[in-house]
């Protein structure tokens, strides 16, 4: 069994696309996932599955949510080892750190486009594999690096979490 850290994009935010975590855990368990746990209401999941491909897990969970819960929800999954490497690679120090999780490694052209479009921006960023680290000068709402901007520029599915949530998921994965 492989352990996965899984993030859903844009659920239970602002009253939209409401999914109860108990329903989500039940749907995943009924479809062969084991030891399913969630953290807060925004779609942070730890689960085990025999599948070894994170791409297959992403597609599978999107399908399960569509069938069981009637929503199209972009999903980004990491095998535990890849996630831990992303945590250790923390590109910036400080408290104002946002991490975008990407469903695949962006093309070199897309990364160059992101560099070009963010020239002169107050926030710094660094991409390592499927992780986009953003050091925020101000708050998330003031950042150029909205999820919509990241997805459109990099041509990937993405979802972002603050560093506290990143670390909490890392801690929970050890339990």
CSV table of C-alpha atoms in Angstrom, one decimal:
chain,number,residue,atom,x,y,z
A,1,UNK,CA,0.0,0.0,0.0
A,2,UNK,CA,1.2,3.5,-0.9
A,3,UNK,CA,0.4,6.4,1.4
A,4,UNK,CA,-0.8,9.5,-0.3
A,5,UNK,CA,-1.3,13.2,0.7
A,6,UNK,CA,-4.1,14.5,-1.4
A,7,UNK,CA,-5.4,18.1,-1.9
A,8,UNK,CA,-8.8,19.1,-3.4
A,9,UNK,CA,-9.2,22.5,-5.0
A,10,UNK,CA,-11.9,25.0,-4.0
A,11,UNK,CA,-14.3,23.0,-1.9
A,12,UNK,CA,-16.1,24.4,1.2
A,13,UNK,CA,-14.8,27.9,0.5
A,14,UNK,CA,-17.3,30.8,0.6
A,15,UNK,CA,-20.3,28.4,0.9
A,16,UNK,CA,-19.6,26.8,-2.5
A,17,UNK,CA,-19.2,23.2,-3.4
A,18,UNK,CA,-20.0,21.9,0.1
A,19,UNK,CA,-18.6,18.5,0.8
A,20,UNK,CA,-18.8,16.9,4.2
A,21,UNK,CA,-15.5,15.3,5.2
A,22,UNK,CA,-17.4,12.3,6.6
A,23,UNK,CA,-19.1,11.8,3.2
A,24,UNK,CA,-15.7,12.1,1.4
A,25,UNK,CA,-14.0,9.6,3.7
A,26,UNK,CA,-16.9,7.2,3.2
A,27,UNK,CA,-16.8,7.5,-0.6
A,28,UNK,CA,-13.1,7.0,-0.7
A,29,UNK,CA,-13.2,4.0,1.7
A,30,UNK,CA,-16.0,2.4,-0.4
A,31,UNK,CA,-13.8,2.6,-3.5
A,32,UNK,CA,-10.8,0.9,-2.0
A,33,UNK,CA,-8.9,3.6,-0.1
A,34,UNK,CA,-7.6,2.6,3.4
A,35,UNK,CA,-6.9,4.6,6.5
A,36,UNK,CA,-8.6,7.7,5.1
A,37,UNK,CA,-8.2,10.8,7.3
A,38,UNK,CA,-9.0,14.4,6.6
A,39,UNK,CA,-7.7,17.7,8.1
A,40,UNK,CA,-10.1,20.7,8.4
A,41,UNK,CA,-12.8,21.2,5.8
A,42,UNK,CA,-10.9,22.4,2.8
A,43,UNK,CA,-10.1,19.0,1.2
A,44,UNK,CA,-6.8,17.8,2.8
A,45,UNK,CA,-6.7,14.0,2.8
A,46,UNK,CA,-4.3,11.3,3.8
A,47,UNK,CA,-5.1,7.8,2.5
A,48,UNK,CA,-3.5,4.6,1.4
A,49,UNK,CA,-4.1,2.8,-1.9
A,50,UNK,CA,-2.4,0.0,-3.8
A,51,UNK,CA,-2.0,2.2,-6.9
A,52,UNK,CA,1.6,3.5,-7.4
A,53,UNK,CA,0.9,6.3,-9.8
A,54,UNK,CA,-0.1,9.7,-8.4
A,55,UNK,CA,-1.6,10.6,-11.8
A,56,UNK,CA,-3.9,7.6,-11.5
A,57,UNK,CA,-4.8,8.5,-8.0
A,58,UNK,CA,-5.7,12.1,-9.0
A,59,UNK,CA,-8.0,10.9,-11.8
A,60,UNK,CA,-9.5,8.2,-9.6
A,61,UNK,CA,-10.4,10.6,-6.8
A,62,UNK,CA,-11.8,13.2,-9.2
A,63,UNK,CA,-14.0,10.3,-10.6
A,64,UNK,CA,-15.1,9.2,-7.1
A,65,UNK,CA,-16.1,12.7,-6.1
A,66,UNK,CA,-18.0,13.2,-9.4
A,67,UNK,CA,-19.9,9.9,-9.0
A,68,UNK,CA,-20.5,9.9,-5.2
A,69,UNK,CA,-20.7,13.7,-4.4
A,70,UNK,CA,-21.7,15.2,-7.8
A,71,UNK,CA,-18.9,17.7,-8.1
A,72,UNK,CA,-16.1,18.2,-10.5
A,73,UNK,CA,-13.1,18.8,-8.1
A,74,UNK,CA,-9.6,19.1,-9.3
A,75,UNK,CA,-7.3,16.9,-7.3
A,76,UNK,CA,-3.5,16.9,-6.6
A,77,UNK,CA,-2.0,13.9,-5.0
A,78,UNK,CA,1.5,13.1,-3.8
A,79,UNK,CA,3.1,9.8,-2.7
A,80,UNK,CA,4.2,10.4,0.9
A,81,UNK,CA,7.9,10.4,0.0
A,82,UNK,CA,7.5,13.1,-2.7
A,83,UNK,CA,5.4,15.2,-0.3
A,84,UNK,CA,8.1,14.9,2.4
A,85,UNK,CA,10.8,16.0,-0.2
A,86,UNK,CA,8.7,19.1,-0.9
A,87,UNK,CA,8.5,20.0,2.8
A,88,UNK,CA,12.2,19.5,3.2
A,89,UNK,CA,12.9,21.6,0.1
A,90,UNK,CA,11.2,24.7,1.7
A,91,UNK,CA,12.4,27.4,-0.6
A,92,UNK,CA,11.9,30.4,1.7
A,93,UNK,CA,12.1,31.1,5.5
A,94,UNK,CA,9.5,33.1,7.4
A,95,UNK,CA,5.8,32.7,8.2
A,96,UNK,CA,4.3,34.2,5.1
A,97,UNK,CA,4.7,31.2,2.8
A,98,UNK,CA,2.1,29.7,0.5
A,99,UNK,CA,2.7,26.5,-1.4
A,100,UNK,CA,0.9,25.7,-4.6
A,101,UNK,CA,0.6,21.9,-5.3
A,102,UNK,CA,0.7,21.2,-9.0
A,103,UNK,CA,-0.8,18.1,-10.7
A,104,UNK,CA,2.3,17.7,-12.9
A,105,UNK,CA,5.6,19.4,-13.5
A,106,UNK,CA,5.0,22.5,-15.7
A,107,UNK,CA,6.8,22.8,-19.0
A,108,UNK,CA,9.9,25.0,-19.2
A,109,UNK,CA,8.1,27.4,-21.5
A,110,UNK,CA,5.3,27.8,-18.9
A,111,UNK,CA,7.8,28.5,-16.1
A,112,UNK,CA,9.5,31.1,-18.3
A,113,UNK,CA,6.1,32.7,-18.8
A,114,UNK,CA,5.5,32.8,-15.1
A,115,UNK,CA,8.9,34.4,-14.6
A,116,UNK,CA,8.1,37.0,-17.2
A,117,UNK,CA,4.7,37.8,-15.9
A,118,UNK,CA,5.9,38.2,-12.3
A,119,UNK,CA,8.7,40.5,-13.1
A,120,UNK,CA,8.8,43.3,-10.6
A,121,UNK,CA,6.2,41.7,-8.3
A,122,UNK,CA,6.6,42.0,-4.6
A,123,UNK,CA,6.4,38.3,-3.9
A,124,UNK,CA,9.2,35.9,-4.6
A,125,UNK,CA,8.6,32.4,-5.9
A,126,UNK,CA,10.5,29.2,-6.7
A,127,UNK,CA,9.3,26.0,-8.4
A,128,UNK,CA,10.8,22.7,-7.4
A,129,UNK,CA,9.2,19.7,-9.2
A,130,UNK,CA,5.4,19.9,-8.5
A,131,UNK,CA,5.7,22.5,-5.8
A,132,UNK,CA,5.5,26.3,-6.3
A,133,UNK,CA,6.7,28.1,-3.2
A,134,UNK,CA,5.6,31.7,-2.8
A,135,UNK,CA,7.1,34.0,-0.2
A,136,UNK,CA,4.4,36.6,0.5
A,137,UNK,CA,5.2,40.2,1.2
A,138,UNK,CA,1.7,40.9,2.3
A,139,UNK,CA,-1.3,38.6,2.5
A,140,UNK,CA,-2.6,35.9,0.1
A,141,UNK,CA,-5.3,38.2,-1.2
A,142,UNK,CA,-2.7,40.8,-2.2
A,143,UNK,CA,-0.6,38.3,-4.1
A,144,UNK,CA,-0.3,38.0,-7.9
A,145,UNK,CA,0.0,34.3,-7.3
A,146,UNK,CA,-3.7,33.5,-7.1
A,147,UNK,CA,-4.5,29.9,-8.0
A,148,UNK,CA,-6.3,31.0,-11.1
A,149,UNK,CA,-3.1,32.9,-12.3
A,150,UNK,CA,-0.9,29.9,-11.5
A,151,UNK,CA,-3.1,27.5,-13.3
A,152,UNK,CA,-3.5,29.7,-16.4
A,153,UNK,CA,0.2,30.6,-16.6
A,154,UNK,CA,1.6,27.2,-15.9
A,155,UNK,CA,-1.1,25.2,-17.7
A,156,UNK,CA,-1.6,22.8,-14.8
A,157,UNK,CA,-4.2,22.0,-12.1
A,158,UNK,CA,-3.1,23.5,-8.8
A,159,UNK,CA,-4.3,24.2,-5.3
A,160,UNK,CA,-2.6,26.2,-2.6
A,161,UNK,CA,-2.2,25.9,1.2
A,162,UNK,CA,-0.4,28.0,3.8
A,163,UNK,CA,2.7,26.6,5.4
A,164,UNK,CA,0.9,25.8,8.7
A,165,UNK,CA,-1.4,23.4,6.8
A,166,UNK,CA,1.5,21.9,4.8
A,167,UNK,CA,3.2,21.1,8.1
A,168,UNK,CA,0.1,19.8,9.8
A,169,UNK,CA,-0.5,17.4,6.9
A,170,UNK,CA,3.1,16.3,7.2
A,171,UNK,CA,2.7,15.6,11.0
A,172,UNK,CA,-0.6,13.8,10.4
A,173,UNK,CA,0.9,11.6,7.8
A,174,UNK,CA,3.2,10.1,10.5
A,175,UNK,CA,0.3,9.0,12.7
